[in-house]
Short mmCIF file of C-alpha atoms and ligand atoms in Angstrom, two decimals:
data_model
loop_
_atom_site.label_atom_id
_atom_site.label_comp_id
_atom_site.label_asym_id
_atom_site.label_seq_id
_atom_site.Cartn_x
_atom_site.Cartn_y
_atom_site.Cartn_z
CA MET A 300 207.68 170.61 2.01
CA SER A 301 211.15 170.55 0.39
CA THR A 302 213.20 173.63 -0.67
CA SER A 303 210.76 176.28 -1.78
CA ILE A 304 211.03 179.64 -3.49
CA LEU A 305 208.31 182.25 -3.28
CA VAL A 306 207.86 184.00 -6.60
CA ILE A 307 206.10 187.35 -6.71
CA ASN A 308 204.98 188.90 -9.99
CA CYS A 309 203.46 192.23 -9.07
CA GLY A 310 201.53 193.74 -12.01
CA SER A 311 199.61 196.97 -12.46
CA SER A 312 196.24 195.64 -11.19
CA SER A 313 197.09 192.13 -10.09
CA ILE A 314 199.70 190.09 -8.25
CA LYS A 315 200.62 186.62 -9.40
CA TYR A 316 202.31 184.48 -6.78
CA ALA A 317 203.70 180.99 -6.60
CA LEU A 318 205.46 178.91 -4.02
CA ILE A 319 207.65 176.57 -6.02
CA SER A 320 209.37 173.56 -4.59
CA GLU A 321 211.32 170.60 -5.95
CA ARG A 322 208.13 168.54 -6.06
CA PRO A 323 205.83 169.94 -8.78
CA GLN A 324 202.76 168.63 -6.92
CA ASP A 325 203.60 170.93 -3.98
CA ARG A 326 203.25 174.09 -6.06
CA ILE A 327 200.96 176.72 -4.59
CA HIS A 328 199.94 179.47 -6.94
CA GLY A 329 197.36 182.13 -7.39
CA LEU A 330 196.38 185.60 -8.33
CA ALA A 331 195.24 188.62 -6.38
CA GLU A 332 193.11 190.49 -8.90
CA ASN A 333 190.93 193.58 -9.36
CA LEU A 334 193.09 195.34 -6.81
CA GLY A 335 191.76 198.68 -5.63
CA SER A 336 188.14 197.73 -6.42
CA ALA A 337 185.24 196.26 -4.42
CA GLU A 338 185.77 192.98 -6.32
CA ALA A 339 189.38 192.54 -5.17
CA ARG A 340 190.03 188.91 -4.30
CA ILE A 341 192.71 186.26 -4.07
CA LYS A 342 192.10 183.13 -6.12
CA GLY A 343 194.47 180.25 -6.09
CA ILE A 344 195.42 176.70 -5.40
CA THR A 345 196.83 175.74 -2.03
CA ILE A 346 198.77 172.62 -0.99
CA GLY A 347 197.05 169.43 -2.13
CA GLY A 348 195.23 171.21 -4.95
CA GLN A 349 192.63 172.81 -2.67
CA PRO A 350 191.06 175.93 -4.21
CA LEU A 351 191.38 179.25 -2.43
CA ASP A 352 188.94 182.11 -3.02
CA LEU A 353 189.25 184.99 -0.62
CA ALA A 354 187.48 188.34 -0.94
CA ILE A 355 189.71 191.28 -0.02
CA PRO A 356 187.39 194.20 -0.87
CA HIS A 357 189.19 197.44 -1.80
CA ALA A 358 192.61 195.98 -0.98
CA ASN A 359 195.47 197.71 -2.75
CA HIS A 360 198.76 196.01 -3.72
CA GLU A 361 200.30 196.39 -0.30
CA GLN A 362 197.26 195.10 1.61
CA ALA A 363 196.87 192.13 -0.74
CA LEU A 364 200.55 191.25 -0.29
CA ASP A 365 200.18 191.47 3.47
CA VAL A 366 197.34 188.92 3.39
CA LEU A 367 199.21 186.67 0.95
CA LEU A 368 202.52 186.74 2.76
CA GLN A 369 200.93 186.02 6.14
CA ARG A 370 199.24 182.95 4.61
CA LEU A 371 202.41 181.72 2.89
CA SER A 372 204.92 182.38 5.67
CA LYS A 373 204.01 179.06 7.33
CA TYR A 374 205.66 177.25 4.41
CA LYS A 375 208.96 178.96 5.25
CA PRO A 376 210.28 179.78 1.78
CA GLN A 377 214.09 179.77 1.50
CA ALA A 378 214.19 182.76 -0.85
CA ILE A 379 211.97 185.14 -2.77
CA GLY A 380 212.25 185.77 -6.49
CA HIS A 381 210.68 188.91 -7.92
CA ARG A 382 209.77 189.36 -11.53
CA VAL A 383 211.01 192.80 -12.57
CA VAL A 384 210.20 194.03 -16.06
CA HIS A 385 212.99 196.56 -16.61
CA GLY A 386 216.46 196.23 -15.18
CA GLY A 387 217.91 199.31 -16.89
CA LYS A 388 221.59 198.51 -17.35
CA LEU A 389 221.39 195.24 -15.41
CA THR A 390 222.04 192.25 -17.62
CA LYS A 391 221.28 189.27 -15.36
CA ALA A 392 219.27 188.26 -12.28
CA GLU A 393 220.59 189.97 -9.14
CA ARG A 394 220.34 189.55 -5.39
CA LEU A 395 218.33 192.52 -4.05
CA THR A 396 220.49 195.09 -2.31
CA PRO A 397 219.79 198.82 -1.72
CA GLU A 398 221.94 199.49 -4.81
CA ILE A 399 219.94 197.11 -7.04
CA ILE A 400 216.65 198.52 -5.74
CA LYS A 401 217.92 201.99 -6.65
CA THR A 402 218.63 200.79 -10.19
CA ILE A 403 215.11 199.31 -10.47
CA ARG A 404 213.69 202.65 -9.27
CA ALA A 405 215.82 204.54 -11.78
CA ALA A 406 214.30 202.39 -14.55
CA VAL A 407 210.70 203.42 -13.66
CA PRO A 408 210.51 205.89 -16.57
CA LEU A 409 211.35 203.02 -18.93
CA ALA A 410 208.51 200.76 -17.66
CA PRO A 411 205.98 203.10 -16.03
CA LEU A 412 203.20 200.47 -15.95
CA HIS A 413 205.34 197.80 -14.28
CA ASN A 414 208.39 198.83 -12.25
CA PRO A 415 206.39 200.91 -9.70
CA ALA A 416 204.21 197.85 -8.94
CA HIS A 417 207.31 195.62 -8.61
CA LEU A 418 208.81 198.07 -6.11
CA ILE A 419 205.67 197.86 -3.95
CA GLY A 420 206.07 194.07 -3.91
CA ILE A 421 209.76 194.32 -3.05
CA ASP A 422 209.08 196.81 -0.22
CA ALA A 423 206.39 194.56 1.28
CA THR A 424 208.43 191.34 1.14
CA MET A 425 211.54 193.08 2.51
CA ARG A 426 209.44 194.27 5.44
CA LEU A 427 207.77 190.92 6.11
CA PHE A 428 210.78 188.65 5.41
CA PRO A 429 213.81 190.80 6.30
CA ASP A 430 216.07 187.78 6.74
CA LEU A 431 215.28 185.98 3.50
CA PRO A 432 217.50 186.33 0.44
CA GLN A 433 215.59 188.08 -2.33
CA VAL A 434 216.40 188.15 -6.02
CA ALA A 435 215.15 190.24 -8.92
CA VAL A 436 214.80 188.43 -12.25
CA PHE A 437 214.58 190.86 -15.16
CA ASP A 438 212.53 190.49 -18.33
CA THR A 439 215.25 192.42 -20.12
CA ALA A 440 218.13 190.05 -19.25
CA PHE A 441 217.48 187.27 -21.83
CA HIS A 442 217.74 189.80 -24.67
CA GLN A 443 221.22 191.00 -23.71
CA THR A 444 222.57 188.58 -26.34
CA MET A 445 221.03 190.62 -29.17
CA PRO A 446 223.63 191.89 -31.62
CA ALA A 447 224.12 195.65 -31.96
CA HIS A 448 222.40 195.70 -35.35
CA ALA A 449 219.25 194.45 -33.58
CA TYR A 450 219.38 196.58 -30.44
CA ARG A 451 220.53 199.95 -31.81
CA TYR A 452 218.08 202.59 -33.00
CA ALA A 453 219.05 204.68 -36.02
CA LEU A 454 219.41 207.76 -33.79
CA PRO A 455 222.39 210.03 -33.05
CA GLN A 456 225.14 207.93 -31.47
CA PHE A 457 225.44 209.95 -28.24
CA LEU A 458 221.88 209.01 -27.26
CA TYR A 459 223.11 205.43 -26.99
CA THR A 460 226.60 206.00 -25.59
CA GLU A 461 225.66 208.69 -23.07
CA HIS A 462 221.96 208.03 -22.37
CA ASN A 463 221.47 204.28 -22.96
CA VAL A 464 218.80 204.83 -25.59
CA ARG A 465 218.65 201.37 -27.20
CA ARG A 466 216.32 198.41 -27.57
CA TYR A 467 216.19 196.20 -24.47
CA GLY A 468 213.29 193.79 -25.09
CA PHE A 469 210.97 192.28 -22.48
CA HIS A 470 209.13 189.03 -21.60
CA GLY A 471 212.60 187.45 -21.65
CA THR A 472 211.69 184.94 -18.94
CA SER A 473 208.81 183.64 -21.03
CA HIS A 474 210.64 183.57 -24.38
CA ALA A 475 213.55 181.77 -22.69
CA TYR A 476 211.28 179.25 -20.99
CA VAL A 477 209.17 178.27 -24.01
CA SER A 478 212.12 178.06 -26.42
CA GLN A 479 214.05 175.86 -23.98
CA LYS A 480 210.97 173.72 -23.50
CA ALA A 481 210.66 173.35 -27.29
CA GLY A 482 214.30 172.23 -27.34
CA GLU A 483 213.52 169.59 -24.71
CA LEU A 484 210.38 168.44 -26.52
CA THR A 485 212.19 168.07 -29.84
CA GLY A 486 215.37 166.63 -28.32
CA GLN A 487 217.40 169.53 -29.72
CA ILE A 488 218.25 171.72 -26.76
CA ASP A 489 219.69 175.13 -27.66
CA GLN A 490 219.83 174.24 -31.32
CA GLY A 491 218.31 175.92 -34.35
CA GLY A 492 216.00 178.84 -34.84
CA TRP A 493 212.69 179.50 -33.14
CA LEU A 494 210.19 182.31 -33.39
CA THR A 495 208.18 182.83 -30.21
CA ALA A 496 204.97 184.82 -29.77
CA HIS A 497 204.11 185.69 -26.17
CA LEU A 498 200.55 187.01 -26.40
CA GLY A 499 198.92 188.30 -23.21
CA ASN A 500 197.80 191.77 -22.16
CA GLY A 501 201.32 192.74 -23.14
CA SER A 502 202.60 190.90 -26.20
CA SER A 503 205.95 190.44 -27.87
CA THR A 504 207.77 188.26 -30.37
CA CYS A 505 211.32 186.94 -30.24
CA ALA A 506 213.81 185.25 -32.56
CA ILE A 507 216.00 182.71 -30.79
CA TRP A 508 219.06 181.10 -32.35
CA ASN A 509 220.83 178.25 -30.54
CA GLY A 510 219.11 179.19 -27.28
CA LYS A 511 219.96 182.90 -27.40
CA SER A 512 217.73 185.87 -28.17
CA VAL A 513 218.88 187.52 -31.40
CA ASP A 514 216.00 189.95 -31.83
CA THR A 515 212.68 190.85 -30.24
CA SER A 516 209.76 193.15 -30.95
CA MET A 517 209.75 195.29 -27.79
CA GLY A 518 212.30 198.06 -27.57
CA MET A 519 213.56 200.55 -25.04
CA THR A 520 210.16 200.29 -23.37
CA PRO A 521 207.39 197.65 -23.60
CA LEU A 522 205.44 199.95 -25.93
CA GLU A 523 207.28 199.06 -29.15
CA GLY A 524 206.28 196.13 -31.33
CA VAL A 525 203.01 194.30 -31.86
CA VAL A 526 199.47 195.43 -30.97
CA MET A 527 198.66 194.78 -27.29
CA GLY A 528 195.64 195.02 -24.95
CA THR A 529 195.90 198.77 -24.38
CA ARG A 530 199.30 199.55 -25.95
CA SER A 531 199.64 200.72 -29.53
CA GLY A 532 202.81 198.87 -30.49
CA ASP A 533 204.72 200.45 -33.40
CA ILE A 534 203.49 203.80 -34.66
CA ASP A 535 205.02 206.59 -36.70
CA PRO A 536 206.88 208.68 -34.06
CA SER A 537 205.78 211.84 -35.87
CA ILE A 538 202.26 211.21 -34.57
CA HIS A 539 203.57 212.87 -31.36
CA GLN A 540 204.33 216.05 -33.29
CA TYR A 541 201.00 215.93 -35.08
CA LEU A 542 198.99 215.55 -31.85
CA ALA A 543 200.97 218.28 -30.10
CA THR A 544 200.61 220.75 -32.96
CA ASN A 545 197.03 220.06 -33.96
CA LEU A 546 195.35 218.94 -30.72
CA GLY A 547 197.58 220.71 -28.20
CA TRP A 548 198.37 217.43 -26.39
CA ASP A 549 201.37 217.34 -24.07
CA LEU A 550 203.76 214.39 -23.83
CA HIS A 551 202.08 213.01 -20.71
CA LYS A 552 198.71 212.84 -22.45
CA ILE A 553 200.21 211.24 -25.56
CA ASP A 554 202.09 208.67 -23.49
CA HIS A 555 198.94 207.82 -21.51
CA MET A 556 196.96 207.38 -24.72
CA LEU A 557 199.62 205.13 -26.28
CA ASN A 558 200.05 202.94 -23.18
CA ARG A 559 196.52 202.76 -21.79
CA GLU A 560 193.92 203.73 -24.40
CA SER A 561 195.27 202.17 -27.58
CA GLY A 562 195.86 198.64 -28.85
CA LEU A 563 192.86 196.29 -28.92
CA LEU A 564 190.92 198.70 -26.68
CA GLY A 565 191.58 201.70 -28.91
CA LEU A 566 190.82 199.88 -32.16
CA SER A 567 187.62 198.20 -30.94
CA ASN A 568 186.40 200.98 -28.68
CA LEU A 569 185.06 198.05 -26.67
CA SER A 570 187.61 196.05 -24.70
CA ASN A 571 191.28 195.18 -24.24
CA ASP A 572 190.32 191.55 -23.61
CA MET A 573 190.71 189.19 -26.56
CA ARG A 574 187.99 186.80 -25.34
CA THR A 575 185.46 189.65 -25.26
CA LEU A 576 186.51 190.79 -28.73
CA ILE A 577 186.23 187.32 -30.26
CA GLU A 578 182.74 186.90 -28.78
CA ALA A 579 181.69 190.37 -29.96
CA SER A 580 183.03 189.84 -33.47
CA GLU A 581 181.10 186.55 -33.71
CA GLN A 582 178.00 188.60 -32.96
CA GLY A 583 178.79 191.03 -35.75
CA HIS A 584 180.72 193.78 -33.92
CA GLU A 585 182.74 195.22 -36.82
CA ASP A 586 185.25 197.18 -34.77
CA ALA A 587 186.02 194.11 -32.64
CA ALA A 588 186.59 192.15 -35.85
CA LEU A 589 188.93 194.86 -37.16
CA ALA A 590 190.88 194.90 -33.88
CA ILE A 591 191.43 191.13 -34.20
CA GLU A 592 192.50 191.50 -37.81
CA VAL A 593 195.01 194.27 -37.06
CA PHE A 594 196.35 192.28 -34.09
CA SER A 595 196.89 189.11 -36.17
CA TYR A 596 198.31 190.89 -39.23
CA ARG A 597 200.76 193.00 -37.22
CA LEU A 598 201.78 189.93 -35.23
CA ALA A 599 202.51 187.96 -38.42
CA LYS A 600 204.40 190.96 -39.81
CA SER A 601 206.56 191.09 -36.70
CA LEU A 602 207.32 187.36 -36.88
CA ALA A 603 208.24 187.64 -40.56
CA ALA A 604 210.55 190.57 -39.79
CA LEU A 605 212.26 188.77 -36.89
CA SER A 606 212.90 185.73 -39.07
CA CYS A 607 215.68 187.83 -40.65
CA GLY A 608 217.71 187.10 -37.49
CA LEU A 609 217.54 183.32 -37.99
CA PRO A 610 219.74 181.37 -40.46
CA THR A 611 217.14 178.58 -40.48
CA LEU A 612 213.69 178.23 -38.95
CA GLN A 613 212.76 175.19 -36.90
CA GLY A 614 209.42 176.46 -35.76
CA LEU A 615 206.98 178.91 -34.23
CA ILE A 616 205.79 178.81 -30.61
CA PHE A 617 202.62 180.42 -29.27
CA THR A 618 202.32 181.22 -25.57
CA GLY A 619 200.66 183.67 -23.12
CA GLY A 620 196.91 183.89 -22.40
CA ILE A 621 195.97 184.51 -26.06
CA GLY A 622 198.67 182.31 -27.61
CA GLU A 623 197.82 179.34 -25.37
CA ASN A 624 194.04 179.61 -25.55
CA SER A 625 192.96 181.09 -28.84
CA ALA A 626 192.94 178.69 -31.80
CA HIS A 627 191.29 181.52 -33.76
CA ILE A 628 194.21 183.93 -33.34
CA ARG A 629 196.78 181.18 -34.04
CA GLU A 630 194.98 180.27 -37.27
CA LYS A 631 194.69 183.88 -38.41
CA THR A 632 198.35 184.61 -37.65
CA VAL A 633 199.67 181.57 -39.51
CA ALA A 634 197.39 182.45 -42.46
CA TYR A 635 199.13 185.84 -42.68
CA LEU A 636 202.51 184.04 -43.08
CA PRO A 637 201.94 182.41 -46.47
CA HIS A 638 205.57 182.20 -47.60
CA PHE A 639 207.12 180.21 -44.75
CA GLY A 640 205.67 176.78 -45.58
CA PHE A 641 203.70 176.52 -42.31
CA ALA A 642 201.02 173.83 -42.49
CA LEU A 643 198.66 174.22 -39.53
CA ASP A 644 196.64 171.14 -38.54
CA LEU A 645 193.21 172.72 -38.03
CA GLN A 646 191.95 169.87 -35.89
CA LYS A 647 194.99 169.75 -33.62
CA ASN A 648 194.83 173.53 -33.32
CA THR A 649 191.23 173.62 -32.14
CA GLN A 650 191.32 170.44 -30.06
CA LEU A 651 194.44 171.09 -28.01
CA PRO A 652 193.32 170.75 -24.38
CA ARG A 653 193.47 174.00 -22.43
CA GLY A 654 196.68 174.45 -20.47
CA GLN A 655 198.54 171.71 -22.33
CA GLU A 656 201.50 171.89 -24.65
CA GLY A 657 201.24 170.39 -28.09
CA ARG A 658 202.43 170.43 -31.66
CA ILE A 659 199.74 171.71 -34.01
CA ASP A 660 201.26 171.45 -37.51
CA GLN A 661 200.72 168.70 -40.08
CA GLY A 662 204.26 167.35 -39.77
CA GLN A 663 205.64 169.20 -42.78
CA GLY A 664 207.26 172.63 -43.02
CA PRO A 665 208.39 174.49 -39.91
CA GLN A 666 206.88 173.16 -36.68
CA ILE A 667 204.11 175.01 -34.82
CA TRP A 668 203.83 174.56 -31.07
CA VAL A 669 201.63 175.81 -28.26
CA ILE A 670 203.64 175.83 -25.03
CA PRO A 671 202.10 177.23 -21.83
CA THR A 672 204.61 179.61 -20.34
CA ASP A 673 205.93 179.14 -16.81
CA GLU A 674 207.52 182.45 -15.91
CA GLU A 675 207.19 181.65 -12.20
CA GLY A 676 209.04 178.32 -12.55
CA ARG A 677 211.80 179.98 -14.54
CA ILE A 678 212.10 182.83 -11.98
CA ALA A 679 212.41 180.25 -9.15
CA LYS A 680 215.19 178.46 -11.08
CA GLU A 681 217.12 181.70 -11.67
CA THR A 682 216.61 182.74 -8.02
CA ILE A 683 218.19 179.49 -6.81
CA GLU A 684 221.09 179.95 -9.24
CA VAL A 685 221.82 183.49 -7.98
CA ILE A 686 221.73 182.40 -4.36
CA GLN A 687 224.02 179.44 -5.01
CA GLN A 688 226.48 181.68 -6.89
CA ASN A 689 226.47 184.16 -3.97
CA LYS A 690 227.35 181.31 -1.59
CA GLN A 691 230.39 180.25 -3.61
P1 LIG B 596 199.03 188.98 -18.76
O1 LIG B 596 199.86 189.61 -19.83
O2 LIG B 596 198.31 189.99 -17.91
O3 LIG B 596 199.75 187.88 -17.97
P2 LIG B 596 197.58 186.76 -19.91
O4 LIG B 596 198.79 186.07 -20.44
O5 LIG B 596 196.82 186.11 -18.82
O6 LIG B 596 197.85 188.26 -19.54
O7 LIG B 596 196.59 186.96 -21.16
C1 LIG B 596 195.42 187.68 -21.07
C2 LIG B 596 194.75 187.67 -22.43
O8 LIG B 596 194.47 186.31 -22.80
C3 LIG B 596 193.42 188.41 -22.43
O9 LIG B 596 193.31 189.21 -23.61
C4 LIG B 596 192.41 187.27 -22.51
O10 LIG B 596 191.22 187.64 -23.14
C5 LIG B 596 193.18 186.28 -23.36
N1 LIG B 596 192.57 184.96 -23.31
C6 LIG B 596 192.48 184.10 -22.27
N2 LIG B 596 191.76 182.99 -22.62
C7 LIG B 596 191.38 183.18 -23.91
C8 LIG B 596 190.63 182.42 -24.86
N3 LIG B 596 190.10 181.23 -24.55
N4 LIG B 596 190.46 182.93 -26.10
C9 LIG B 596 190.98 184.13 -26.44
N5 LIG B 596 191.70 184.89 -25.61
C10 LIG B 596 191.90 184.42 -24.36
#
């Protein structure tokens, strides 16, 4: 195998991994899922496209990584790239040093669902591959090009200047990847304005002008913005005061509710999983139907708001598990944007093969694309760049 980079994306209940080399056909990738439960297992594709399905009952993050890293060490990766959601003040991908790890730890309060899991992954890979260069690629970095009028909150100035209270934005790796891919597909790299909708368990939107993020829906933490699987997205901040005064809730309880019990799960009282909600709503589950409606309407509202950052609009890109796979959500979202001249091709929308990119508009008005994200590929690319810069 040629030069290869091991990419680790350690999430709250799963670990995505990929071994990425110069030859796309050599890519190994997979997912350790249901961690901490009896159903924990590693599912993936090994060299030559062979499927891997390995039960690892009750394995936690660290144990799953141990199994994974032992299996992958035979391919001798040249470096490891870690996806890290929040880089605090860090503005670009960085080689991991004790100082950088300290900064990632200091940012835990800003991304309590993600950074602790990333640190477990970093600890494990440092232990198992002490001699390999390791790089952290931050979801926040792509959004560092936002102008102040997009990243500042209308709060007292000292909270920004002395305490870094500002909007950072997340999913930068994905927004960067799909917008660049759209540039390649249209032959107009880093030109014009794109709106991107990354829709997974966490979801966000982004406005990109000439290849640079100019605004995004997530803020200081990944809680702000559109409706997500279990996260509320935007709410009136005075709800905190109301819950504290009238229900006696403390901040910890409110934060838990907003991050883990809200969003699609909270609205439907059924599930955080869009597939489950679509199936339930087709069978007449009214709360599932409402959750889908709120999700689509708020998503469209966010895209319309972000369009203010773009002098002209070339098109809209859907990505992430929901954006790539749900024709229903794409149709509903575009229908809630009646003033932009979008003309969705209903047939192309529903018939786009799973996992493939494609243009799904009628060829008039702003373009509409589905582009499967490749956060792992982008992390590998940035990892190589950091290591080459360090060598110079
Ligand atoms: P994560 O943010 O954890 O990476 P994903 O990008 O994998 O998540 O997206 C997960 C979401 O995608 C889930 O809500 C899942 O139901 C949804 N999803 C996957 N396939 C489909 C589908 N065919 N139709 C609707 N939603 C889907």
